[in-house]
PDB file of C-alpha atoms in Angstrom:
ATOM      1  CA  MET J   1      36.155 -23.244  31.186  1.00 50.00           C
ATOM      2  CA  ASP J   2      33.131 -20.988  30.922  1.00 51.00           C
ATOM      3  CA  LYS J   3      33.178 -21.372  27.141  1.00 50.00           C
ATOM      4  CA  LEU J   4      33.170 -25.145  27.461  1.00 50.00           C
ATOM      5  CA  ASP J   5      30.214 -24.983  29.844  1.00 54.00           C
ATOM      6  CA  SER J   6      28.329 -22.767  27.406  1.00 53.00           C
ATOM      7  CA  LEU J   7      28.995 -25.147  24.527  1.00 47.00           C
ATOM      8  CA  TYR J   8      27.871 -28.060  26.654  1.00 49.00           C
ATOM      9  CA  ALA J   9      24.642 -26.244  27.588  1.00 51.00           C
ATOM     10  CA  LEU J  10      23.979 -25.492  23.951  1.00 47.00           C
ATOM     11  CA  SER J  11      24.491 -29.131  22.980  1.00 48.00           C
ATOM     12  CA  ILE J  12      22.055 -30.289  25.642  1.00 46.00           C
ATOM     13  CA  ASN J  13      19.354 -27.781  24.676  1.00 48.00           C
ATOM     14  CA  GLY J  14      19.630 -28.568  20.974  1.00 48.00           C
ATOM     15  CA  GLY J  15      21.678 -25.477  20.205  1.00 47.00           C
ATOM     16  CA  ILE J  16      19.198 -23.055  21.766  1.00 49.00           C
ATOM     17  CA  PRO J  17      20.047 -21.332  25.060  1.00 51.00           C
ATOM     18  CA  ASP J  18      17.460 -20.798  27.740  1.00 59.00           C
ATOM     19  CA  ILE J  19      15.041 -17.960  26.988  1.00 66.00           C
ATOM     20  CA  ASP J  20      14.027 -15.466  29.628  1.00 75.00           C
ATOM     21  CA  ILE J  21      10.306 -16.237  29.732  1.00 83.00           C
ATOM     22  CA  PHE J  22       9.420 -13.065  31.626  1.00 86.00           C
ATOM     23  CA  LEU J  23      11.264 -10.783  29.211  1.00 88.00           C
ATOM     24  CA  ALA J  24       9.919 -12.665  26.201  1.00 87.00           C
ATOM     25  CA  THR J  25       6.358 -12.314  27.519  1.00 90.00           C
ATOM     26  CA  ILE J  26       6.770  -8.568  28.021  1.00 92.00           C
ATOM     27  CA  ASN J  27       8.229  -8.121  24.537  1.00 91.00           C
ATOM     28  CA  PHE J  28       5.474 -10.196  22.981  1.00 93.00           C
ATOM     29  CA  THR J  29       2.802  -8.198  24.793  1.00 94.00           C
ATOM     30  CA  LEU J  30       4.346  -4.943  23.591  1.00 94.00           C
ATOM     31  CA  CYS J  31       4.636  -6.386  20.084  1.00 94.00           C
ATOM     32  CA  VAL J  32       0.937  -7.262  19.975  1.00 94.00           C
ATOM     33  CA  PHE J  33      -0.073  -3.936  21.529  1.00 95.00           C
ATOM     34  CA  MET J  34       2.007  -1.922  19.052  1.00 95.00           C
ATOM     35  CA  SER J  35       0.757  -3.966  16.108  1.00 94.00           C
ATOM     36  CA  PHE J  36      -2.859  -3.222  17.052  1.00 94.00           C
ATOM     37  CA  ILE J  37      -1.992   0.471  17.158  1.00 93.00           C
ATOM     38  CA  VAL J  38      -0.542   0.142  13.654  1.00 92.00           C
ATOM     39  CA  ARG J  39      -3.737  -1.627  12.591  1.00 91.00           C
ATOM     40  CA  SER J  40      -5.913   1.199  13.903  1.00 90.00           C
ATOM     41  CA  PHE J  41      -3.695   3.760  12.174  1.00 88.00           C
ATOM     42  CA  TYR J  42      -3.978   1.886   8.892  1.00 88.00           C
ATOM     43  CA  ILE J  43      -7.760   1.629   9.070  1.00 84.00           C
ATOM     44  CA  LYS J  44      -8.247   5.245  10.155  1.00 83.00           C
ATOM     45  CA  TYR J  45      -5.608   7.170   8.231  1.00 80.00           C
ATOM     46  CA  SER J  46      -4.830   5.036   5.220  1.00 79.00           C
ATOM     47  CA  VAL J  47      -5.827   6.366   1.804  1.00 71.00           C
ATOM     48  CA  SER J  48      -5.798   2.867   0.353  1.00 68.00           C
ATOM     49  CA  LEU J  49      -8.636   2.032  -2.028  1.00 59.00           C
ATOM     50  CA  THR J  50      -8.806  -1.658  -1.187  1.00 61.00           C
ATOM     51  CA  GLY J  51     -10.543  -3.212   1.816  1.00 64.00           C
ATOM     52  CA  LYS J  52      -8.790  -1.723   4.835  1.00 73.00           C
ATOM     53  CA  HIS J  53     -10.232  -4.190   7.349  1.00 77.00           C
ATOM     54  CA  HIS J  54      -9.083  -7.124   5.201  1.00 77.00           C
ATOM     55  CA  VAL J  55      -5.458  -5.979   5.362  1.00 80.00           C
ATOM     56  CA  GLY J  56      -5.759  -4.576   8.885  1.00 85.00           C
ATOM     57  CA  VAL J  57      -6.594  -7.984  10.348  1.00 87.00           C
ATOM     58  CA  VAL J  58      -3.311  -9.346   9.005  1.00 87.00           C
ATOM     59  CA  ILE J  59      -1.082  -6.734  10.686  1.00 90.00           C
ATOM     60  CA  PRO J  60      -1.199  -8.040  14.313  1.00 92.00           C
ATOM     61  CA  ILE J  61      -0.997 -11.641  13.112  1.00 91.00           C
ATOM     62  CA  LEU J  62       2.000 -10.868  10.911  1.00 88.00           C
ATOM     63  CA  ALA J  63       3.862  -9.104  13.720  1.00 91.00           C
ATOM     64  CA  SER J  64       3.173 -11.999  16.114  1.00 92.00           C
ATOM     65  CA  ILE J  65       4.341 -14.612  13.613  1.00 87.00           C
ATOM     66  CA  VAL J  66       7.546 -12.700  12.923  1.00 86.00           C
ATOM     67  CA  PHE J  67       8.134 -12.429  16.680  1.00 89.00           C
ATOM     68  CA  LEU J  68       7.700 -16.193  17.065  1.00 86.00           C
ATOM     69  CA  VAL J  69       9.999 -17.004  14.151  1.00 83.00           C
ATOM     70  CA  ILE J  70      12.779 -14.706  15.348  1.00 83.00           C
ATOM     71  CA  MET J  71      12.536 -15.999  18.922  1.00 83.00           C
ATOM     72  CA  VAL J  72      12.986 -19.545  17.652  1.00 77.00           C
ATOM     73  CA  VAL J  73      15.787 -19.030  15.162  1.00 78.00           C
ATOM     74  CA  LYS J  74      17.760 -16.086  16.546  1.00 73.00           C
ATOM     75  CA  SER J  75      20.049 -18.254  18.701  1.00 65.00           C
ATOM     76  CA  SER J  76      20.349 -21.277  16.446  1.00 64.00           C
ATOM     77  CA  LEU J  77      22.328 -21.322  13.235  1.00 59.00           C
ATOM     78  CA  ALA J  78      20.776 -24.646  12.229  1.00 58.00           C
ATOM     79  CA  LEU J  79      17.218 -23.357  12.626  1.00 58.00           C
ATOM     80  CA  SER J  80      18.115 -20.166  10.758  1.00 61.00           C
ATOM     81  CA  LEU J  81      19.414 -22.150   7.812  1.00 60.00           C
ATOM     82  CA  GLY J  82      16.323 -24.344   7.977  1.00 57.00           C
ATOM     83  CA  LEU J  83      14.112 -21.260   7.827  1.00 60.00           C
ATOM     84  CA  VAL J  84      15.975 -19.978   4.772  1.00 59.00           C
ATOM     85  CA  GLY J  85      15.492 -23.350   3.095  1.00 55.00           C
ATOM     86  CA  ALA J  86      11.794 -23.409   3.919  1.00 52.00           C
ATOM     87  CA  LEU J  87      11.270 -19.876   2.607  1.00 56.00           C
ATOM     88  CA  SER J  88      13.065 -20.793  -0.628  1.00 55.00           C
ATOM     89  CA  ILE J  89      10.520 -23.559  -1.201  1.00 49.00           C
ATOM     90  CA  VAL J  90       7.361 -21.708  -0.190  1.00 49.00           C
ATOM     91  CA  ARG J  91       6.265 -19.118  -2.733  1.00 53.00           C
ATOM     92  CA  PHE J  92       4.306 -16.203  -1.347  1.00 54.00           C
ATOM     93  CA  ARG J  93       1.848 -14.631  -3.764  1.00 56.00           C
ATOM     94  CA  THR J  94      -0.174 -11.788  -2.278  1.00 54.00           C
ATOM     95  CA  PRO J  95      -2.725  -9.612  -4.088  1.00 56.00           C
ATOM     96  CA  ILE J  96      -1.167  -6.399  -2.805  1.00 53.00           C
ATOM     97  CA  LYS J  97      -1.707  -3.611  -5.318  1.00 59.00           C
ATOM     98  CA  GLU J  98      -0.768  -0.457  -3.458  1.00 68.00           C
ATOM     99  CA  PRO J  99       2.590   0.626  -1.991  1.00 74.00           C
ATOM    100  CA  GLU J 100       0.885   1.890   1.173  1.00 78.00           C
ATOM    101  CA  GLU J 101      -0.150  -1.659   2.072  1.00 81.00           C
ATOM    102  CA  LEU J 102       3.457  -2.803   1.745  1.00 82.00           C
ATOM    103  CA  VAL J 103       4.598   0.051   3.998  1.00 85.00           C
ATOM    104  CA  TYR J 104       2.249  -0.936   6.825  1.00 88.00           C
ATOM    105  CA  LEU J 105       3.035  -4.640   6.452  1.00 86.00           C
ATOM    106  CA  PHE J 106       6.751  -3.890   6.495  1.00 87.00           C
ATOM    107  CA  LEU J 107       6.231  -1.811   9.638  1.00 91.00           C
ATOM    108  CA  ALA J 108       4.480  -4.792  11.253  1.00 91.00           C
ATOM    109  CA  ILE J 109       7.413  -7.027  10.297  1.00 88.00           C
ATOM    110  CA  SER J 110       9.878  -4.509  11.732  1.00 90.00           C
ATOM    111  CA  ILE J 111       7.959  -4.382  15.024  1.00 92.00           C
ATOM    112  CA  GLY J 112       8.040  -8.172  15.287  1.00 89.00           C
ATOM    113  CA  LEU J 113      11.754  -8.248  14.504  1.00 88.00           C
ATOM    114  CA  GLY J 114      12.652  -5.484  16.939  1.00 90.00           C
ATOM    115  CA  TYR J 115      10.806  -6.871  19.951  1.00 91.00           C
ATOM    116  CA  ALA J 116      11.898 -10.455  19.282  1.00 87.00           C
ATOM    117  CA  ALA J 117      15.525  -9.357  19.032  1.00 85.00           C
ATOM    118  CA  GLY J 118      15.250  -7.735  22.475  1.00 86.00           C
ATOM    119  CA  HIS J 119      15.505  -4.110  21.327  1.00 89.00           C
ATOM    120  CA  THR J 120      12.430  -3.159  23.339  1.00 90.00           C
ATOM    121  CA  PHE J 121      13.132   0.496  24.047  1.00 93.00           C
ATOM    122  CA  MET J 122      14.459   1.347  20.585  1.00 92.00           C
ATOM    123  CA  THR J 123      11.609  -0.466  18.817  1.00 92.00           C
ATOM    124  CA  THR J 124       9.009   1.307  20.944  1.00 92.00           C
ATOM    125  CA  ILE J 125      10.517   4.750  20.387  1.00 94.00           C
ATOM    126  CA  LEU J 126      11.049   4.360  16.646  1.00 93.00           C
ATOM    127  CA  SER J 127       7.642   2.757  16.050  1.00 92.00           C
ATOM    128  CA  SER J 128       5.942   5.534  18.003  1.00 92.00           C
ATOM    129  CA  SER J 129       7.885   8.130  16.014  1.00 92.00           C
ATOM    130  CA  ILE J 130       6.807   6.574  12.730  1.00 91.00           C
ATOM    131  CA  LEU J 131       3.176   6.490  13.841  1.00 90.00           C
ATOM    132  CA  ALA J 132       3.414  10.117  14.993  1.00 90.00           C
ATOM    133  CA  MET J 133       4.782  11.071  11.578  1.00 88.00           C
ATOM    134  CA  ILE J 134       1.893   9.229   9.912  1.00 84.00           C
ATOM    135  CA  TYR J 135      -0.620  10.949  12.180  1.00 84.00           C
ATOM    136  CA  PHE J 136       0.616  14.485  11.606  1.00 82.00           C
ATOM    137  CA  TRP J 137       1.146  13.961   7.885  1.00 77.00           C
ATOM    138  CA  LEU J 138      -2.119  12.184   7.146  1.00 66.00           C
ATOM    139  CA  SER J 139      -4.168  14.343   9.503  1.00 57.00           C
ATOM    140  CA  ASN J 140      -4.383  16.771   6.602  1.00 53.00           C
ATOM    141  CA  LYS J 141      -7.354  15.511   4.622  1.00 52.00           C
ATOM    142  CA  ASN J 142      -5.998  17.032   1.429  1.00 51.00           C
ATOM    143  CA  VAL J 143      -3.219  14.447   1.417  1.00 49.00           C
ATOM    144  CA  GLY J 144      -5.703  11.684   0.696  1.00 49.00           C
ATOM    145  CA  LYS J 145      -7.320  13.627  -2.105  1.00 55.00           C
ATOM    146  CA  THR J 146      -6.182  13.520  -5.675  1.00 57.00           C
ATOM    147  CA  ASN J 147      -6.883  15.816  -8.565  1.00 70.00           C
ATOM    148  CA  GLU J 148      -5.597  13.473 -11.259  1.00 75.00           C
ATOM    149  CA  TYR J 149      -8.088  11.361 -13.160  1.00 80.00           C
ATOM    150  CA  ASN J 150      -8.078   8.940 -16.056  1.00 84.00           C
ATOM    151  CA  LEU J 151     -10.364   9.879 -18.920  1.00 84.00           C
ATOM    152  CA  VAL J 152     -11.135   7.159 -21.446  1.00 88.00           C
ATOM    153  CA  VAL J 153     -12.988   8.187 -24.627  1.00 88.00           C
ATOM    154  CA  ASN J 154     -14.316   5.755 -27.225  1.00 89.00           C
ATOM    155  CA  TRP J 155     -15.748   7.203 -30.435  1.00 87.00           C
ATOM    156  CA  LYS J 156     -16.590   5.904 -33.911  1.00 85.00           C
ATOM    157  CA  ASN J 157     -17.243   9.078 -35.895  1.00 83.00           C
ATOM    158  CA  GLU J 158     -14.470   9.285 -38.476  1.00 81.00           C
ATOM    159  CA  ASP J 159     -14.950  13.026 -38.812  1.00 82.00           C
ATOM    160  CA  VAL J 160     -13.884  13.490 -35.194  1.00 84.00           C
ATOM    161  CA  SER J 161     -10.131  13.481 -34.730  1.00 84.00           C
ATOM    162  CA  PHE J 162      -8.207  13.321 -31.488  1.00 84.00           C
ATOM    163  CA  ALA J 163      -7.058  16.884 -32.093  1.00 85.00           C
ATOM    164  CA  LYS J 164     -10.660  18.096 -32.022  1.00 85.00           C
ATOM    165  CA  ILE J 165     -11.303  16.282 -28.742  1.00 84.00           C
ATOM    166  CA  SER J 166      -8.088  17.646 -27.284  1.00 86.00           C
ATOM    167  CA  ASP J 167      -8.881  21.228 -28.307  1.00 85.00           C
ATOM    168  CA  SER J 168     -12.371  20.915 -26.841  1.00 84.00           C
ATOM    169  CA  LEU J 169     -11.213  19.557 -23.472  1.00 83.00           C
ATOM    170  CA  ILE J 170      -8.175  21.739 -22.902  1.00 83.00           C
ATOM    171  CA  THR J 171     -10.424  24.746 -22.264  1.00 80.00           C
ATOM    172  CA  VAL J 172     -11.779  23.160 -19.051  1.00 80.00           C
ATOM    173  CA  LEU J 173      -8.645  21.329 -17.889  1.00 83.00           C
ATOM    174  CA  LYS J 174      -5.575  22.460 -16.015  1.00 80.00           C
ATOM    175  CA  HIS J 175      -3.496  19.673 -17.460  1.00 81.00           C
ATOM    176  CA  MET J 176      -3.984  16.919 -20.017  1.00 83.00           C
ATOM    177  CA  LYS J 177      -1.581  14.162 -20.995  1.00 84.00           C
ATOM    178  CA  LEU J 178      -2.156  11.505 -23.643  1.00 85.00           C
ATOM    179  CA  ILE J 179      -1.445   8.029 -22.256  1.00 84.00           C
ATOM    180  CA  ARG J 180      -2.670   5.883 -25.122  1.00 86.00           C
ATOM    181  CA  LEU J 181      -4.403   6.312 -28.476  1.00 85.00           C
ATOM    182  CA  ASP J 182      -5.852   3.378 -30.420  1.00 85.00           C
ATOM    183  CA  ARG J 183      -7.317   3.701 -33.901  1.00 83.00           C
ATOM    184  CA  GLY J 184      -9.051   0.766 -35.612  1.00 77.00           C
ATOM    185  CA  GLN J 185     -11.834  -0.294 -37.910  1.00 77.00           C
ATOM    186  CA  HIS J 186     -14.341  -0.513 -35.071  1.00 79.00           C
ATOM    187  CA  GLY J 187     -13.574   2.879 -33.553  1.00 83.00           C
ATOM    188  CA  ASN J 188     -11.014   4.950 -31.688  1.00 87.00           C
ATOM    189  CA  THR J 189      -9.950   4.945 -28.052  1.00 89.00           C
ATOM    190  CA  ALA J 190      -8.018   7.642 -26.200  1.00 87.00           C
ATOM    191  CA  VAL J 191      -6.747   7.301 -22.639  1.00 88.00           C
ATOM    192  CA  LEU J 192      -5.896  10.631 -21.006  1.00 86.00           C
ATOM    193  CA  LEU J 193      -4.489  11.724 -17.672  1.00 85.00           C
ATOM    194  CA  VAL J 194      -6.340  14.931 -16.816  1.00 84.00           C
ATOM    195  CA  ILE J 195      -6.534  17.492 -14.032  1.00 81.00           C
ATOM    196  CA  PRO J 196      -9.846  19.365 -14.218  1.00 79.00           C
ATOM    197  CA  ASP J 197     -10.304  22.947 -13.102  1.00 77.00           C
ATOM    198  CA  SER J 198     -11.621  23.194  -9.557  1.00 71.00           C
ATOM    199  CA  ASN J 199     -14.869  24.836 -10.681  1.00 72.00           C
ATOM    200  CA  VAL J 200     -15.565  22.450 -13.568  1.00 68.00           C
ATOM    201  CA  GLU J 201     -18.120  19.673 -13.217  1.00 75.00           C
ATOM    202  CA  ILE J 202     -17.626  16.253 -14.750  1.00 76.00           C
ATOM    203  CA  ASP J 203     -20.802  16.575 -16.783  1.00 79.00           C
ATOM    204  CA  LEU J 204     -19.251  19.471 -18.665  1.00 81.00           C
ATOM    205  CA  LEU J 205     -16.379  17.256 -19.853  1.00 78.00           C
ATOM    206  CA  VAL J 206     -18.825  14.617 -21.022  1.00 81.00           C
ATOM    207  CA  ASP J 207     -20.994  17.192 -22.784  1.00 83.00           C
ATOM    208  CA  LYS J 208     -18.021  18.567 -24.711  1.00 82.00           C
ATOM    209  CA  ILE J 209     -17.149  15.085 -25.972  1.00 84.00           C
ATOM    210  CA  ARG J 210     -20.768  14.199 -26.745  1.00 84.00           C
ATOM    211  CA  PHE J 211     -21.099  17.452 -28.680  1.00 84.00           C
ATOM    212  CA  LEU J 212     -18.471  16.162 -31.107  1.00 84.00           C
ATOM    213  CA  ASP J 213     -19.859  12.605 -31.202  1.00 84.00           C
ATOM    214  CA  PRO J 214     -23.218  11.908 -29.504  1.00 84.00           C
ATOM    215  CA  GLU J 215     -22.497   8.159 -29.532  1.00 84.00           C
ATOM    216  CA  ALA J 216     -19.124   8.431 -27.798  1.00 86.00           C
ATOM    217  CA  ASP J 217     -18.498   6.417 -24.634  1.00 86.00           C
ATOM    218  CA  VAL J 218     -16.752   8.218 -21.766  1.00 86.00           C
ATOM    219  CA  SER J 219     -15.166   6.734 -18.630  1.00 83.00           C
ATOM    220  CA  PHE J 220     -13.835   8.924 -15.846  1.00 79.00           C
ATOM    221  CA  TYR J 221     -12.104   7.540 -12.737  1.00 77.00           C
ATOM    222  CA  GLU J 222      -9.379   8.322 -10.234  1.00 74.00           C
ATOM    223  CA  ALA J 223      -5.879   7.967 -11.653  1.00 69.00           C
ATOM    224  CA  LYS J 224      -4.449   5.768  -8.859  1.00 60.00           C
ATOM    225  CA  THR J 225      -7.285   3.257  -8.973  1.00 55.00           C
ATOM    226  CA  ASN J 226      -6.287  -0.286 -10.044  1.00 51.00           C
ATOM    227  CA  TRP J 227      -9.020  -2.068 -11.946  1.00 48.00           C
TER     228      TRP J 227
END
């Protein structure tokens, strides 16, 4: 008899049972609060090269939207199928270039899912643990530093071979790896992944290349940068 009453209540409410407004409000408040903490962690501790505030603004909004969606569809099979159909039509194209951005956005989605599903205690504990891990790991400033750089050399002197450039640079580098070498009628281009010695200045690398070809063009930038 109780099952029949439950089915009848579901049919009257459109397939969605009554939601505990008080509990939902508490979970939503915790969801927003935790998402703002994630935002502050991203802005303060992220080593991302793109605009941190641009992505940080999205984190609380994303968590809140996920919370709303899960609260609406979690108790209705029809709405869940409708959401799947809508997502199959809408194509999301985001200019995310770095894995760290995806990690923080996925954390925001997980927070919205956890609180909307009613797993308040577990979501709070696990989210806090993840943030603590980020804090203690990224508190070391050396983590955000990199010693790998891309070195791009363009030269036109036919008497200068790549071997000469390589032999000249290896004396001031810890490591050098050839990524790409182009040879053509209008000149030569070499793309290298290099790790300079700690006591070597960038000008010394440029001077060694310019010594072989004074008209050579040299570009030097961080290896993880996306241009």
